[in-house]
Tab-separated table of C-alpha atoms in Angstrom:
chain	number	residue	atom	x	y	z
A	150	THR	CA	120.576	82.060	122.232
A	151	LEU	CA	119.044	78.600	122.232
A	152	GLY	CA	121.021	75.722	120.710
A	153	PHE	CA	122.235	72.189	121.133
A	154	THR	CA	124.946	71.218	123.467
A	155	LEU	CA	127.811	69.113	122.167
A	156	ILE	CA	126.402	66.053	123.915
A	157	GLU	CA	122.983	66.631	122.298
A	158	LEU	CA	124.581	66.951	118.835
A	159	LEU	CA	126.506	63.743	119.362
A	160	ALA	CA	123.303	62.000	120.440
A	161	ILE	CA	121.511	63.194	117.287
A	162	ILE	CA	124.377	61.977	115.090
A	163	VAL	CA	124.304	58.574	116.773
A	164	ILE	CA	120.538	58.304	116.276
A	165	LEU	CA	120.838	59.256	112.585
A	166	ALA	CA	123.607	56.705	112.150
A	167	ILE	CA	121.458	53.989	113.694
A	168	ILE	CA	118.560	54.920	111.387
A	169	ALA	CA	120.900	54.811	108.372
A	170	VAL	CA	122.253	51.390	109.393
A	171	ILE	CA	118.706	50.067	109.585
A	172	THR	CA	117.150	51.752	106.541
A	173	VAL	CA	119.945	51.808	103.940
A	174	PRO	CA	120.136	47.996	103.569
A	175	ILE	CA	116.349	47.901	103.259
A	176	ILE	CA	116.402	50.551	100.521
A	177	LEU	CA	119.281	48.830	98.718
A	178	ASN	CA	117.425	45.535	98.912
A	179	VAL	CA	114.320	47.139	97.396
A	180	ILE	CA	116.420	48.563	94.552
A	181	GLU	CA	118.124	45.222	93.955
A	182	ASN	CA	114.805	43.361	93.929
A	183	SER	CA	113.493	45.896	91.441
A	184	LYS	CA	116.480	45.303	89.126
A	185	VAL	CA	116.106	41.532	89.436
A	186	GLY	CA	112.428	41.813	88.586
A	187	ALA	CA	113.198	44.011	85.582
A	188	ALA	CA	115.775	41.511	84.303
A	189	LYS	CA	113.285	38.645	84.606
A	190	ASP	CA	110.549	40.703	82.928
A	191	SER	CA	112.952	41.452	80.049
A	192	ALA	CA	113.652	37.733	79.698
A	193	TYR	CA	109.917	37.048	79.497
A	194	GLY	CA	109.641	39.786	76.863
A	195	TYR	CA	112.395	38.164	74.807
A	196	LYS	CA	110.640	34.783	75.035
A	197	ASP	CA	107.440	36.396	73.768
A	198	ALA	CA	109.341	38.031	70.900
A	199	ILE	CA	110.718	34.622	69.856
A	200	ASN	CA	107.206	33.143	69.890
A	201	LYS	CA	105.903	36.002	67.724
A	202	TYR	CA	108.824	35.536	65.342
A	203	TYR	CA	108.112	31.824	65.066
A	204	ILE	CA	104.389	32.294	64.418
A	205	THR	CA	105.102	34.919	61.744
A	206	LYS	CA	107.720	32.798	59.980
A	207	LEU	CA	105.586	29.658	60.248
A	208	SER	CA	103.107	31.246	57.841
A	209	GLU	CA	105.961	31.543	55.325
A	210	ASP	CA	107.493	28.123	55.939
A	211	SER	CA	105.290	25.384	57.396
A	212	ASN	CA	108.362	23.194	57.967
A	213	LEU	CA	110.082	25.702	60.229
A	214	LYS	CA	111.288	24.222	63.510
A	215	LEU	CA	113.137	25.567	66.501
A	216	SER	CA	115.425	22.780	67.558
A	217	GLY	CA	118.875	22.578	69.106
A	218	THR	CA	121.031	25.240	70.725
A	219	TYR	CA	120.866	28.913	69.806
A	220	ILE	CA	123.503	31.474	70.736
A	221	VAL	CA	121.951	34.787	71.741
A	222	GLU	CA	124.028	37.644	70.358
A	223	GLU	CA	124.329	41.239	71.588
A	224	ASN	CA	121.437	42.618	69.528
A	225	GLY	CA	119.105	39.774	70.483
A	226	THR	CA	119.705	37.829	67.263
A	227	MET	CA	119.736	34.051	67.712
A	228	GLN	CA	122.395	32.034	65.891
A	229	GLY	CA	121.530	28.360	65.644
A	230	MET	CA	124.223	25.785	66.387
A	231	ASN	CA	124.642	22.080	65.879
A	232	LEU	CA	126.964	21.145	68.727
A	233	ASP	CA	127.342	17.548	67.547
A	234	GLN	CA	128.463	18.605	64.078
A	235	LYS	CA	130.257	21.744	65.337
A	236	ASN	CA	128.303	23.820	62.852
A	237	TYR	CA	126.194	26.950	62.734
A	238	THR	CA	122.682	26.633	61.339
A	239	ASP	CA	119.857	29.134	60.829
A	240	LYS	CA	120.014	32.717	62.092
A	241	LEU	CA	116.901	34.306	63.612
A	242	ASP	CA	116.521	38.095	63.607
A	243	ILE	CA	114.389	38.620	66.707
A	244	SER	CA	112.760	42.055	67.006
A	245	VAL	CA	112.382	43.168	70.628
A	246	SER	CA	110.840	46.338	72.047
A	247	GLY	CA	112.700	47.128	75.240
A	248	THR	CA	115.801	45.556	76.712
A	249	THR	CA	117.518	42.951	74.549
A	250	PRO	CA	119.900	40.284	75.833
A	251	THR	CA	123.613	40.919	75.456
A	252	GLY	CA	124.478	37.226	75.388
A	253	GLY	CA	123.501	33.748	76.445
A	254	TYR	CA	121.962	30.670	74.869
A	255	LEU	CA	118.633	28.849	74.570
A	256	ASN	CA	117.971	25.143	74.031
A	257	TYR	CA	114.911	24.147	71.996
A	258	GLU	CA	113.412	20.741	71.282
A	259	ASN	CA	110.713	20.483	68.598
A	260	ASN	CA	109.731	24.148	68.977
A	261	VAL	CA	109.599	23.940	72.774
A	262	LEU	CA	111.993	25.986	74.901
A	263	LYS	CA	113.654	23.623	77.383
A	264	ASP	CA	116.294	25.645	79.212
A	265	GLY	CA	118.935	28.312	78.784
A	266	CYS	CA	120.505	31.469	80.104
A	267	LEU	CA	120.108	35.130	79.092
A	268	THR	CA	122.434	37.975	80.052
A	269	MET	CA	120.240	41.005	80.729
A	270	ASP	CA	122.384	44.037	81.532
A	271	GLU	CA	124.371	42.928	84.598
A	272	TYR	CA	122.166	39.945	85.426
A	273	LYS	CA	122.250	36.284	84.465
A	274	VAL	CA	118.690	35.049	84.002
A	275	THR	CA	118.213	31.268	84.142
A	276	ILE	CA	115.479	29.422	82.248
A	277	ASP	CA	114.436	25.911	83.280
A	278	ASN	CA	111.670	23.810	81.703
A	279	GLY	CA	110.736	26.809	79.583
A	280	GLU	CA	110.174	29.113	82.552
A	281	VAL	CA	112.218	32.047	83.830
A	282	THR	CA	113.403	30.976	87.267
A	283	THR	CA	116.206	33.058	88.775
A	284	ALA	CA	118.182	36.226	88.099
A	285	GLU	CA	121.511	37.005	89.718
A	286	LYS	CA	124.423	39.284	88.997
A	287	GLY	CA	126.784	37.826	86.420
A	288	THR	CA	126.936	36.720	82.797
A	289	CYS	CA	126.000	33.465	81.111
A	290	ASP	CA	128.726	30.938	80.388
A	291	SER	CA	130.099	30.885	76.848
A	292	ILE	CA	129.153	28.052	74.507
A	293	SER	CA	131.426	29.280	71.745
A	294	LEU	CA	132.805	26.689	69.335
A	295	THR	CA	136.145	28.535	69.108
A	296	ALA	CA	136.831	29.978	72.583
A	297	CYS	CA	139.817	28.121	74.012
A	298	ASN	CA	138.219	27.756	77.466
A	299	SER	CA	134.762	26.766	76.212
A	300	SER	CA	133.468	23.286	77.002
A	301	ASN	CA	132.215	23.127	73.402
A	302	PHE	CA	135.650	23.715	71.885
A	303	ASN	CA	136.930	20.270	70.922
A	304	PRO	CA	140.372	20.586	69.307
A	305	SER	CA	141.846	17.878	67.145
A	306	PRO	CA	144.723	15.966	68.827
A	307	GLU	CA	147.944	17.971	69.029
A	308	SER	CA	149.879	15.009	67.650
A	309	TRP	CA	148.132	15.382	64.286
A	310	PHE	CA	150.041	18.558	63.493
A	311	THR	CA	153.596	19.608	62.786
A	312	PHE	CA	154.406	22.783	64.696
A	313	ASP	CA	157.093	25.451	64.872
A	314	SER	CA	157.074	26.346	68.558
A	315	THR	CA	159.439	29.310	68.075
A	316	THR	CA	156.840	31.185	66.008
A	317	GLY	CA	153.656	29.439	67.156
A	318	THR	CA	153.001	28.259	63.592
A	319	ILE	CA	151.217	25.070	62.506
A	320	THR	CA	152.978	23.814	59.381
A	321	GLY	CA	150.822	20.846	58.336
A	322	PHE	CA	149.732	17.341	59.238
A	323	SER	CA	152.133	14.952	60.943
A	324	ASN	CA	152.437	11.233	60.315
A	325	ALA	CA	150.121	10.711	63.307
A	326	TRP	CA	147.125	12.225	61.485
A	327	ASP	CA	144.615	9.397	61.001
A	328	GLY	CA	142.889	10.902	57.960
A	329	THR	CA	139.975	12.475	59.831
A	330	THR	CA	138.607	15.259	57.629
A	331	ASP	CA	136.687	17.330	60.216
A	332	ILE	CA	139.495	19.408	61.700
A	333	THR	CA	139.599	21.769	64.690
A	334	ILE	CA	142.794	23.791	65.002
A	335	PRO	CA	143.887	23.708	68.692
A	336	CYS	CA	144.753	26.787	70.736
A	337	GLN	CA	147.957	25.228	72.084
A	338	ILE	CA	150.449	22.584	71.098
A	339	GLY	CA	152.899	21.513	73.780
A	340	ASN	CA	151.705	24.407	75.992
A	341	VAL	CA	152.721	26.904	73.272
A	342	SER	CA	149.956	29.086	71.796
A	343	VAL	CA	149.062	28.488	68.156
A	344	LEU	CA	149.284	31.906	66.478
A	345	ASN	CA	149.675	31.186	62.756
A	346	ILE	CA	148.804	28.598	60.116
A	347	ARG	CA	151.472	28.383	57.425
A	348	SER	CA	150.853	28.994	53.750
A	349	GLY	CA	149.656	25.930	51.844
A	350	SER	CA	149.952	23.667	54.881
A	351	PHE	CA	146.569	21.964	54.361
A	352	TYR	CA	146.041	22.494	50.644
A	353	GLY	CA	144.182	19.675	48.903
A	354	LYS	CA	144.010	17.318	51.904
A	355	GLY	CA	140.360	16.370	51.466
A	356	ILE	CA	139.284	18.331	54.566
A	357	THR	CA	135.490	18.623	54.946
A	358	SER	CA	135.165	21.124	57.815
A	359	ILE	CA	137.416	23.501	59.746
A	360	VAL	CA	137.041	25.158	63.151
A	361	ILE	CA	139.857	27.542	64.101
A	362	GLY	CA	140.510	28.255	67.786
A	363	ASP	CA	140.598	31.800	69.128
A	364	SER	CA	144.368	31.807	69.689
A	365	VAL	CA	145.118	31.904	65.943
A	366	GLU	CA	145.874	35.389	64.569
A	367	THR	CA	146.975	34.769	60.975
A	368	ILE	CA	145.837	32.363	58.254
A	369	GLU	CA	148.484	32.552	55.553
A	370	ALA	CA	148.018	32.314	51.772
A	371	GLY	CA	146.525	29.184	50.256
A	372	THR	CA	146.339	27.413	53.590
A	373	PHE	CA	143.086	25.468	53.129
A	374	GLY	CA	142.494	25.785	49.378
A	375	GLY	CA	141.524	22.862	47.197
A	376	ASN	CA	139.494	20.991	49.820
A	377	ASN	CA	135.809	20.001	50.043
A	378	LEU	CA	134.529	22.179	52.868
A	379	SER	CA	130.951	22.088	54.097
A	380	TYR	CA	131.686	24.807	56.649
A	381	VAL	CA	134.443	26.969	58.123
A	382	ILE	CA	134.259	28.643	61.533
A	383	ILE	CA	136.999	31.222	62.142
A	384	GLY	CA	137.861	32.168	65.729
A	385	ASP	CA	137.805	35.656	67.218
A	386	GLY	CA	141.607	35.885	67.379
A	387	VAL	CA	142.120	35.884	63.597
A	388	LYS	CA	143.009	39.283	62.146
A	389	LEU	CA	144.347	38.361	58.698
A	390	ILE	CA	142.943	35.884	56.156
A	391	GLY	CA	145.549	35.419	53.439
A	392	ASN	CA	145.395	35.234	49.654
A	393	GLY	CA	143.443	32.240	48.383
A	394	SER	CA	143.392	30.702	51.842
A	395	PHE	CA	140.007	28.965	51.291
A	396	SER	CA	139.778	29.105	47.499
A	397	CYS	CA	138.292	26.412	45.261
A	398	SER	CA	137.013	24.299	48.179
A	399	ASN	CA	133.237	23.940	47.583
A	400	LEU	CA	132.749	25.923	50.809
A	401	LYS	CA	129.052	26.245	51.666
A	402	THR	CA	128.921	27.966	55.087
A	403	LEU	CA	131.269	30.575	56.551
A	404	LYS	CA	131.326	32.139	60.031
A	405	LEU	CA	133.939	34.891	60.306
A	406	GLY	CA	135.433	35.826	63.673
A	407	ASN	CA	134.648	39.191	65.234
A	408	ASN	CA	138.197	40.592	64.959
A	409	VAL	CA	139.137	39.897	61.329
A	410	GLU	CA	140.661	43.083	59.903
A	411	LYS	CA	141.761	42.143	56.391
A	412	ILE	CA	140.543	39.594	53.848
A	413	GLU	CA	143.156	39.297	51.133
A	414	GLY	CA	142.704	38.670	47.421
A	415	GLY	CA	140.833	35.540	46.379
A	416	ALA	CA	140.536	34.340	49.969
A	417	PHE	CA	137.142	32.714	49.289
A	418	VAL	CA	137.048	32.710	45.492
A	419	SER	CA	135.309	29.878	43.615
A	420	ASN	CA	133.169	28.343	46.344
A	421	LEU	CA	129.461	27.700	46.972
A	422	LEU	CA	128.680	30.375	49.566
A	423	THR	CA	125.111	31.734	49.504
A	424	GLU	CA	125.409	34.143	52.449
A	425	VAL	CA	128.266	36.111	53.978
A	426	VAL	CA	128.199	38.456	56.976
A	427	ILE	CA	131.283	40.679	57.185
A	428	PRO	CA	131.876	41.773	60.809
A	429	ASP	CA	132.434	45.432	61.725
A	430	SER	CA	136.105	44.710	62.432
A	431	VAL	CA	136.939	44.151	58.739
A	432	VAL	CA	138.629	47.191	57.175
A	433	ILE	CA	139.778	45.860	53.789
A	434	ILE	CA	138.364	43.277	51.376
A	435	GLU	CA	140.806	42.795	48.536
A	436	ALA	CA	140.287	41.907	44.863
A	437	THR	CA	138.348	38.726	43.962
A	438	ALA	CA	137.921	37.874	47.661
A	439	PHE	CA	134.398	36.454	47.207
A	440	SER	CA	134.017	36.243	43.446
A	441	THR	CA	132.468	33.179	41.806
A	442	ASN	CA	130.209	31.958	44.599
A	443	ASN	CA	126.414	31.736	44.857
A	444	LEU	CA	125.961	34.759	47.120
A	445	GLU	CA	122.364	35.887	47.521
A	446	LYS	CA	122.826	37.770	50.781
A	447	LEU	CA	125.759	40.024	51.691
A	448	VAL	CA	126.059	42.076	54.879
A	449	LEU	CA	128.997	44.487	54.951
A	450	GLY	CA	130.257	45.650	58.353
A	451	ASN	CA	130.348	49.286	59.415
A	452	GLY	CA	134.144	49.357	59.777
A	453	LEU	CA	134.820	48.590	56.108
A	454	THR	CA	136.799	51.255	54.203
A	455	GLU	CA	137.979	49.505	51.033
A	456	ILE	CA	136.452	46.977	48.620
A	457	GLY	CA	138.859	45.685	45.983
A	458	GLU	CA	138.169	45.295	42.281
A	459	ILE	CA	136.050	42.316	41.164
A	460	ALA	CA	135.535	41.416	44.827
A	461	PHE	CA	131.958	40.111	44.418
A	462	PRO	CA	131.193	39.336	40.745
A	463	ALA	CA	129.812	36.013	39.497
A	464	ASN	CA	127.278	35.748	42.338
A	465	ASN	CA	123.476	36.072	42.667
A	466	LEU	CA	123.193	39.337	44.589
A	467	LYS	CA	120.052	41.439	44.232
A	468	THR	CA	120.704	44.311	46.630
A	469	VAL	CA	123.920	45.590	48.202
A	470	ILE	CA	124.113	48.135	51.017
A	471	ILE	CA	127.466	49.947	51.162
A	472	PRO	CA	128.356	51.227	54.673
A	473	SER	CA	129.109	54.955	54.924
A	474	SER	CA	132.605	54.059	56.164
A	475	VAL	CA	133.653	52.838	52.682
A	476	ILE	CA	135.915	55.326	50.858
A	477	ASN	CA	137.207	53.218	47.969
A	478	ILE	CA	135.476	50.652	45.714
A	479	GLY	CA	137.536	48.978	43.006
A	480	ALA	CA	136.463	48.482	39.398
A	481	ASN	CA	133.754	45.879	38.793
A	482	ALA	CA	133.498	45.079	42.496
A	483	PHE	CA	129.827	44.132	41.965
A	484	SER	CA	129.779	43.729	38.195
A	485	LYS	CA	126.513	42.669	36.598
A	486	SER	CA	125.957	40.778	33.380
A	487	ASP	CA	123.469	38.289	31.977
A	488	GLY	CA	125.613	36.618	29.375
A	489	ALA	CA	126.832	33.056	29.082
A	490	ASN	CA	128.497	33.372	32.515
A	491	PRO	CA	126.020	35.440	34.564
A	492	SER	CA	127.367	37.807	37.214
A	493	ASN	CA	124.776	39.084	39.695
A	494	PRO	CA	122.157	39.104	36.898
A	495	ASN	CA	119.362	40.199	39.268
A	496	LEU	CA	121.317	42.981	40.957
A	497	THR	CA	119.106	46.082	40.862
A	498	THR	CA	120.177	48.243	43.799
A	499	ILE	CA	123.429	49.394	45.364
A	500	TYR	CA	123.143	52.104	48.006
A	501	ASN	CA	124.512	53.345	51.319
């Protein structure tokens, strides 16, 4: 029978190996270029979606401007930031058909996109002078206001605080505090991680804003009550927000961290909040947690299982969507009345 000799088979194998060495890198390069192109095309698509959003909203508000830095969140939503004032501003719900960014940031100046970075799948897409320029494997740098390693996290001096290093607990202001009322809780004091903020430690100190670093896990009861807070930004390390921790403080803007699990009773009672977004991590909202505010918009996360009694009365809610995860709602959680002290007087719909 006819066949190949061993030498002929070896020769064929060597030839095939040489072909593979030559062609495989070419094929891989074609695939990589295709992925890079797709990432850049997705970035262009996201830019177009922002422009369409702006034009649509401009017809509703002629004073609308895109200005400053915007964080791009996982669903493509843009969260405005004021880096100078360490504050969050307007939130833009961008609708995109196709691939949405999973992170990044964009810098605008008077409605003109200047530069930024978008994370598209596994690629970091760079924008310069309003144009998509490069795409390479990686993710965009964080510009978080609370991440301990972020260049935009600017903690107050460690010397301003008294600190129990054995438990990682801040216990109040020290004699070195100079009276500054915009406070950023540091991630470390004396190379020891800050894990807790003690009950009542900053009550009634005239504080006007608070940023809490990501190292903090627990905010104890009454910690920041009785102040005059324009905004509070809570880091992603916080799991527990204690009873009355921000009560009676004229609080206007609240950004909750993405890992808060429990909001205890009266945590934000008697403030001036108009909008609250509860992250999916929150499991329990206890009694009176957000009562007596000016809430017009409430977004409840999909991890929520329990809403305590009278949790949201004395607000201005019109519609409330209850996630399917909720199994217990306390009495008068969203009570409505139109008497001398109105409680959600325009509330017409509660559904899930």
